[in-house]
Short mmCIF file of C-alpha atoms in Angstrom, two decimals:
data_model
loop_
_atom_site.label_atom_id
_atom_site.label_comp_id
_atom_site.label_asym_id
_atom_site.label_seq_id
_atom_site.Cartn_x
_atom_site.Cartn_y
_atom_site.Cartn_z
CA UNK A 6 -18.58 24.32 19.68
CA UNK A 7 -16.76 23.29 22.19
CA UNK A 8 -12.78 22.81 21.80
CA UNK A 9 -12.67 18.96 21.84
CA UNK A 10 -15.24 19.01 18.36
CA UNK A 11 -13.71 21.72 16.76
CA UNK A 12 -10.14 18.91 17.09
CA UNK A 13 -13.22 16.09 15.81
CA UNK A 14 -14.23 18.84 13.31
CA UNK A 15 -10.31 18.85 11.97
CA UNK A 16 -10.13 15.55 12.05
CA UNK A 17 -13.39 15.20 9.80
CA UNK A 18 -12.16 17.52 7.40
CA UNK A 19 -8.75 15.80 6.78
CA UNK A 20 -10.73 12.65 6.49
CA UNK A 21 -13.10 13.90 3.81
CA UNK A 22 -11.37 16.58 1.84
CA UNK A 23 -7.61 15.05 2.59
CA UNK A 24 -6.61 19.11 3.48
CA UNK A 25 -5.36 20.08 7.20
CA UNK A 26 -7.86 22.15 9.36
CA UNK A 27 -6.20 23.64 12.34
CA UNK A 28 -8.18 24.58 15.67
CA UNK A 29 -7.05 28.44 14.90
CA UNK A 30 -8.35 28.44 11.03
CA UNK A 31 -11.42 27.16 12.24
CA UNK A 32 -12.41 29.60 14.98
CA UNK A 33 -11.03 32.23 12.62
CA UNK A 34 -13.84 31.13 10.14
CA UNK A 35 -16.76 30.58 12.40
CA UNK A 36 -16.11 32.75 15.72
CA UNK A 37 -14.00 35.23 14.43
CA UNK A 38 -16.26 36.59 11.30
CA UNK A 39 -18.39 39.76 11.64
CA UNK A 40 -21.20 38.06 10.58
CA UNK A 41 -25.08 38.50 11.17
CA UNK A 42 -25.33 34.93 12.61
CA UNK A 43 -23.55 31.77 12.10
CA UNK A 44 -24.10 27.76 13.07
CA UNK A 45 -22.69 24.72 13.03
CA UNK A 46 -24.82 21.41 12.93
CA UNK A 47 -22.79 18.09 13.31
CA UNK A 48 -23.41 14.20 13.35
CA UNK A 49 -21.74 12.19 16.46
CA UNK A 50 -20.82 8.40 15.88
CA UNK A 51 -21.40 5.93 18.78
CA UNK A 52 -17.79 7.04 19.80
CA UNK A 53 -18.63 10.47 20.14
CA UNK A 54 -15.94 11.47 17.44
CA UNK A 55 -17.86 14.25 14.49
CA UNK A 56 -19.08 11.62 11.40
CA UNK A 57 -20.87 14.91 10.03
CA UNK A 58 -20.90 18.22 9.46
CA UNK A 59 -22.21 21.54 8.02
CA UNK A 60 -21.39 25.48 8.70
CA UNK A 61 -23.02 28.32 7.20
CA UNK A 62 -22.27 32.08 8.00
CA UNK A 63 -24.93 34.71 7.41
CA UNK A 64 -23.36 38.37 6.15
CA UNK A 65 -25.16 41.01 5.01
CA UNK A 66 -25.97 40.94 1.27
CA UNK A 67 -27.33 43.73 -0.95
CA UNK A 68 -29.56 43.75 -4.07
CA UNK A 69 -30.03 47.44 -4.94
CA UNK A 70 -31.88 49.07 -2.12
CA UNK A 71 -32.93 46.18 -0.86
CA UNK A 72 -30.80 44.40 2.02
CA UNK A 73 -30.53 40.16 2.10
CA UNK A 74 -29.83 37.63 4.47
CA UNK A 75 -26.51 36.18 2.30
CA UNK A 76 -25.56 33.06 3.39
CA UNK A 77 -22.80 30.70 2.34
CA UNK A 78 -23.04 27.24 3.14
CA UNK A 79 -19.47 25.71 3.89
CA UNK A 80 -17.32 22.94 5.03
CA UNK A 81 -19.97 20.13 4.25
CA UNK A 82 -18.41 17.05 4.98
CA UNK A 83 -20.10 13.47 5.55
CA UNK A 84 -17.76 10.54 6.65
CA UNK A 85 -17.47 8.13 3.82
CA UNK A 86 -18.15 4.88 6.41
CA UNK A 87 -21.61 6.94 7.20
CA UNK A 88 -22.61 8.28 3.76
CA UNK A 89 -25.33 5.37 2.66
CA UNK A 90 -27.79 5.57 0.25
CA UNK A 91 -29.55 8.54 -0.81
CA UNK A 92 -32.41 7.94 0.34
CA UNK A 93 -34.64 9.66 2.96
CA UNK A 94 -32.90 8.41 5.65
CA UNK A 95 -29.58 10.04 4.10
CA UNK A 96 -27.29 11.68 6.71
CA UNK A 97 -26.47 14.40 4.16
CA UNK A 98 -30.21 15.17 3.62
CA UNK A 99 -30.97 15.42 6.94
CA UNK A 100 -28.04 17.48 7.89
CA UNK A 101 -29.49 19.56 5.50
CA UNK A 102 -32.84 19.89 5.86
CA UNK A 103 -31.66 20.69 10.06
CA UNK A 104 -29.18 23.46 8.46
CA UNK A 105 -32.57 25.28 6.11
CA UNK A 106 -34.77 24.69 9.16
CA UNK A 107 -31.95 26.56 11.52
CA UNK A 108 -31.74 29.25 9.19
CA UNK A 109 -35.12 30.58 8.76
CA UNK A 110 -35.18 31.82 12.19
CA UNK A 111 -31.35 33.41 12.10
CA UNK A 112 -30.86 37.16 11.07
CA UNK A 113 -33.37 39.81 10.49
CA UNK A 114 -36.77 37.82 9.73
CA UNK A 115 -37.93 40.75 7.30
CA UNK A 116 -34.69 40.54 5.01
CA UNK A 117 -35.13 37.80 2.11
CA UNK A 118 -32.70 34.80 2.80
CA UNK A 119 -30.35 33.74 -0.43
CA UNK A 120 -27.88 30.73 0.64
CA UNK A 121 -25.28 29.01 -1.67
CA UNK A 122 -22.16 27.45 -1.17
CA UNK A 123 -18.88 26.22 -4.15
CA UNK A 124 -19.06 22.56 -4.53
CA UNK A 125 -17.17 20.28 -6.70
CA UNK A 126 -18.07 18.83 -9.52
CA UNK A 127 -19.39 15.08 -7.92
CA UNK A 128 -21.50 16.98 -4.67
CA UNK A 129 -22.86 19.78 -6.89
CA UNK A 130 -24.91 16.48 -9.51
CA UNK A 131 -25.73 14.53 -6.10
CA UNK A 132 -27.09 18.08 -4.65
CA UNK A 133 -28.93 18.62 -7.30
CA UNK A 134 -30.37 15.07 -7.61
CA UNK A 135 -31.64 15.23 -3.83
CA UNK A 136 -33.30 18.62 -5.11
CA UNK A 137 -31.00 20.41 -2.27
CA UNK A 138 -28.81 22.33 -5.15
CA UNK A 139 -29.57 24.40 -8.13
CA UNK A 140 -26.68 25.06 -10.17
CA UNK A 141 -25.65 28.95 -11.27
CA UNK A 142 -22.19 28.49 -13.24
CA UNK A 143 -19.03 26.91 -13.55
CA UNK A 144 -16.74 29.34 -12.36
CA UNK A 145 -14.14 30.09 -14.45
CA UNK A 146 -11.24 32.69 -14.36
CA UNK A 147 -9.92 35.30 -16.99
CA UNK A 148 -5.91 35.51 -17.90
CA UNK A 149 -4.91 38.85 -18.35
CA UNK A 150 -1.96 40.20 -20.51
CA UNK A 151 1.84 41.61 -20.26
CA UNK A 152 2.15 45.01 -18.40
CA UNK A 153 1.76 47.51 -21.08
CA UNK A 154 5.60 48.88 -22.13
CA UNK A 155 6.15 52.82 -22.78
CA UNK A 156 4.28 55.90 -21.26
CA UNK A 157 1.88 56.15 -24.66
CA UNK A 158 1.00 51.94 -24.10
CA UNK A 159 0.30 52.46 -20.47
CA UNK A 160 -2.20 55.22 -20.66
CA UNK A 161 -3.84 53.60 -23.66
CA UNK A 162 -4.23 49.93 -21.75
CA UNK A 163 -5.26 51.48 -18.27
CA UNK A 164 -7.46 54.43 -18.89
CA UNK A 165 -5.83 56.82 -17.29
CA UNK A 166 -6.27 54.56 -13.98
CA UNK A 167 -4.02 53.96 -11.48
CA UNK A 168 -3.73 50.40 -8.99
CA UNK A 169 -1.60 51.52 -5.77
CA UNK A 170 -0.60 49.22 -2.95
CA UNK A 171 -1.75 50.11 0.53
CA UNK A 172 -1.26 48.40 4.30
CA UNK A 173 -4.14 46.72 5.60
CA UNK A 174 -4.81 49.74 8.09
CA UNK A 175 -5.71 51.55 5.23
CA UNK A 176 -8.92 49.81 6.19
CA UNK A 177 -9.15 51.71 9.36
CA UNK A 178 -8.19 55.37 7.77
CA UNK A 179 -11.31 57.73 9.29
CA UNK A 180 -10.41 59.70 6.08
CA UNK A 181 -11.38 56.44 3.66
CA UNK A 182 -14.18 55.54 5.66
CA UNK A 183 -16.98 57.07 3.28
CA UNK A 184 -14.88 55.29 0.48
CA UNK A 185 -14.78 51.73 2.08
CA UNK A 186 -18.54 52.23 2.84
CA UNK A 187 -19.65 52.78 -0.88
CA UNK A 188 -16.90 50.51 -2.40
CA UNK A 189 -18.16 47.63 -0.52
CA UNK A 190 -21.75 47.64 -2.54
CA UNK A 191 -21.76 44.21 -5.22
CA UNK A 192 -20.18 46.05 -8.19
CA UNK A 193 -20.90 43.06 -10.29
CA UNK A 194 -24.71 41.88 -11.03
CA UNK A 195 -26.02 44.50 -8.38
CA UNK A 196 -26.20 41.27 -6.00
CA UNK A 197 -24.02 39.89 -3.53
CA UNK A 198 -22.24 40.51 -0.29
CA UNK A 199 -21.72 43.31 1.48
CA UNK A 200 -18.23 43.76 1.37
CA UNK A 201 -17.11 46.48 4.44
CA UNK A 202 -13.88 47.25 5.59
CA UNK A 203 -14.71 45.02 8.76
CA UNK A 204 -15.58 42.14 6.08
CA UNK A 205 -12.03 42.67 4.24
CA UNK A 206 -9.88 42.66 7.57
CA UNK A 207 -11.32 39.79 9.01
CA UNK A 208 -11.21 37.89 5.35
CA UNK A 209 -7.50 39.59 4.11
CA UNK A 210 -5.90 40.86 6.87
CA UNK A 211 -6.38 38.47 9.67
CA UNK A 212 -6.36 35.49 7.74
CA UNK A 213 -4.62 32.95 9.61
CA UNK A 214 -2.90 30.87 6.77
CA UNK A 215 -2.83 33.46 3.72
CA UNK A 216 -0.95 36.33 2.43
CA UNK A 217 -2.98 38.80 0.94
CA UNK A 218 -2.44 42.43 -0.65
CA UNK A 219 -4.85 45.51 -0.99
CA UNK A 220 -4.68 47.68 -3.94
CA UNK A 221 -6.48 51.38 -4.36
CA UNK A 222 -8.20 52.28 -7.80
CA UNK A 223 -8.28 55.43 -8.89
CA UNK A 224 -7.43 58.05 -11.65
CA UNK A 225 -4.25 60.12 -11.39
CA UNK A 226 -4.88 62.82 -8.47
CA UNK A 227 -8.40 61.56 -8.12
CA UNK A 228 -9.81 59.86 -4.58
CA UNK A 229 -9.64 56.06 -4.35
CA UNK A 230 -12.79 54.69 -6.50
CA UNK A 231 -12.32 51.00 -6.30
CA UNK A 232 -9.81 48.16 -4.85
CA UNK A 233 -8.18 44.73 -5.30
CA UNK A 234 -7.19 42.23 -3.21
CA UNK A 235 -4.30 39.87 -4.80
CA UNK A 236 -2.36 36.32 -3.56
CA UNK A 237 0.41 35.60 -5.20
CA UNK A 238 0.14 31.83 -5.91
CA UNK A 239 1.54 29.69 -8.90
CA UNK A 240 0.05 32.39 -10.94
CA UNK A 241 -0.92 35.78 -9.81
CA UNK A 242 -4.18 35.94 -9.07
CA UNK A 243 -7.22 38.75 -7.54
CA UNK A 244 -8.86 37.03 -5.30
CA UNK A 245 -11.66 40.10 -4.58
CA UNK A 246 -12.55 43.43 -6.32
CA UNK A 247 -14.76 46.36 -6.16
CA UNK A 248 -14.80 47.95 -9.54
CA UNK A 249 -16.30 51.63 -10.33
CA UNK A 250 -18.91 51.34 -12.73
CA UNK A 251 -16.54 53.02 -15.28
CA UNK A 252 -13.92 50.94 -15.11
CA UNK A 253 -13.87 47.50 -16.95
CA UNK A 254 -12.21 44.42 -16.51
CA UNK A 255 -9.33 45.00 -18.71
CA UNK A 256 -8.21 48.67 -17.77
CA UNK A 257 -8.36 47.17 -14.53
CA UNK A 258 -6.03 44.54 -14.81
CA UNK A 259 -3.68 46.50 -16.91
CA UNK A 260 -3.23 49.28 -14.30
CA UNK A 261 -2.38 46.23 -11.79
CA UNK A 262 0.12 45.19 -14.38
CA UNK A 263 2.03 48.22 -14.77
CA UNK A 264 2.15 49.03 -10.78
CA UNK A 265 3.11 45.51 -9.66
CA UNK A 266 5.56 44.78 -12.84
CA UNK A 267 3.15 41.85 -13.57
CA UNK A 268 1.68 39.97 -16.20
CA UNK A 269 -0.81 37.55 -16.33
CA UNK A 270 -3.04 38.30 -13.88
CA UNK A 271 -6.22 35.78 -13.33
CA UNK A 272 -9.56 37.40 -12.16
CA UNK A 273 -12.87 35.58 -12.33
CA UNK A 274 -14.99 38.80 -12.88
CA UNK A 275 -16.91 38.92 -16.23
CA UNK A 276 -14.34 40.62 -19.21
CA UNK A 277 -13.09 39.42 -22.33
CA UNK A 278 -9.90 37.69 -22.10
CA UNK A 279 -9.28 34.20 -22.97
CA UNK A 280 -11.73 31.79 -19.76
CA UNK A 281 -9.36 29.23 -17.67
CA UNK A 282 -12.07 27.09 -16.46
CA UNK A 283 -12.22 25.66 -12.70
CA UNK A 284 -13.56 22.58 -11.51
CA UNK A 285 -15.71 24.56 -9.12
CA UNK A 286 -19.87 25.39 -9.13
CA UNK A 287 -21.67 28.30 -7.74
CA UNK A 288 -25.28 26.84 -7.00
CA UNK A 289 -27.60 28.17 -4.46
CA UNK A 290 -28.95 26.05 -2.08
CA UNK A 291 -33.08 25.47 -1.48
CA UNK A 292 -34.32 27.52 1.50
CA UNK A 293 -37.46 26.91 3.16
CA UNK A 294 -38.45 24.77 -0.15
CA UNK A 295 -37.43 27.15 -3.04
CA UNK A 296 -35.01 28.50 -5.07
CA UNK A 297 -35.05 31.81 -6.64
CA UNK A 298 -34.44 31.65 -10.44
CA UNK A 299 -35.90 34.89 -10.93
CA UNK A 300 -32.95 36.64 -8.90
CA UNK A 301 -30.44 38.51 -10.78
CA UNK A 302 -27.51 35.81 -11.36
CA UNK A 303 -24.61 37.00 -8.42
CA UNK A 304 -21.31 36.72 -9.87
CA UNK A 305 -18.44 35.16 -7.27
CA UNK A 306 -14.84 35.78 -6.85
CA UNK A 307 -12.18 33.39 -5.92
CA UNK A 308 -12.40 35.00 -2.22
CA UNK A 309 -16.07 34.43 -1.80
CA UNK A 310 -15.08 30.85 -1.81
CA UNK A 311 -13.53 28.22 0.55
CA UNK A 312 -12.32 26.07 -2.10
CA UNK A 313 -8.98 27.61 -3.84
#
């Protein structure tokens, strides 16, 4: 896109989410991301000002062996003067039906294609009437507890594991680099995103708005076996993680505790602490005509998102 839309494409997105969108965030997001193939499809009013507008971004995605075309499905935004009925004439509809017709030919043909996006509450019912949505969850997020008090408490909450803060070029450490390559597998459902260290600096480090911080997993005087990424926000919160299959939610969070001096960390992977539920939905989105209900059920974080 060409520098006068991407301004239209800020304006648009005040306009319809009431949120600033600067030039920079956006070609962070769509020209900046080490992605297997990205697009942009827009709507131009008789003034030649953006009325419409969808982006999706196609990473790398993983289901065992088996490697996906993942593709999120983002900044969907329809002026409200132009929105109409929803019929088939609907800009919306046909902005979408252009974005799944775009897609089938982006990415490696042979790899199977699995596109969703995080919509609110009101756009996730009206996808889903149009037969363009098929809802997955609510997302919700888990409050942890205190940090654990006393030598005996600690070891007992955390497992014997150990959360240690690193710099971002931690990312770029040749010693960590057969680490970062079999951390960034889905740890959750066995479906998801490929998560690399190339994936985590462009998302974390280089973010052009947000402070983020990366946290190493591991037992005491054992290599790294997992990581965090945390924002400090009104409440502290991990935005990403890559758990070992040993370690649980909760030994997780309490090792986090104790080495930040912490309590109350939110996460959104599956555990058992008390749910703080979001007004957000994970649905996929139809591709090619289908959905794929008989997929393992992929399990988001708050960083797989564009919405907190």
């Amino acid at each position: 896109m060409a520098l006068h839309d991407i301004e239209s494409g800020c304006s648009l997105f005040h306009a319809v989410f009431g949120q600033p969108r600067s030039p920079g965030e956006w070609l962070w997001k769509f020209a900046e991301a080490p992605v297997l193939a990205s697009t942009n499809l827009v709507g131009v009013g008789s003034n030649g000002q953006l009325v419409a507008h969808v982006g999706a971004q196609m990473f790398e995605g993983r289901w065992g062996d088996q490697s996906l075309r993942w593709v999120q499905v983002c900044d969907v935004m329809v002026h409200p003067q132009v929105r109409g009925d929803l019929g088939p004439g609907n800009l919306y509809r046909k902005l979408m039906r252009a974005l799944d017709d775009t897609l089938q030919h982006l990415g490696p043909a042979s790899w199977p294609m699995f596109i969703y996006g995080f919509p609110g509450i009101r756009p996730a019912r009206l996808g889903e009437r149009m037969g363009l949505y098929r809802r997955l969850y609510t997302c919700a997020a888990q409050q942890g507890g205190d940090p654990p008090r006393g030598l005996l408490a600690r070891w007992r909450a955390t497992q014997g594991w150990r959360a240690q803060a690193v710099p971002w070029s931690t990312l770029r450490d040749p010693g960590l680099a057969a680490f970062w390559r079999r951390a960034a597998a889905p740890s959750v459902a066995g479906i998801g995103l490929l998560k690399t260290a190339a994936y985590l600096d462009w998302r974390y480090a280089r973010h052009p708005t947000q402070r983020y911080r990366l946290w190493l997993l591991r037992r005491t005087w054992a290599s790294p076996q997992g990581w965090l990424v945390t924002r400090e926000a009104d409440s502290p919160e991990v935005i990403d993680a890559s758990l070992p299959a040993d370690l649980p939610l909760r030994p997780a969070l309490a090792a986090l505790a104790a080495a930040s001096r912490t309590g109350g960390w939110r996460c959104w992977l599956p555990g058992d602490f008390p749910m703080v539920a979001t007004p957000i939905i994970a649905v996929e989105i139809s591709g090619n005509g289908r959905f794929h209900p008989d997929w393992p059920l992929p399990r988001f974080q708050p960083g797989d998102t564009d919405v907190f």
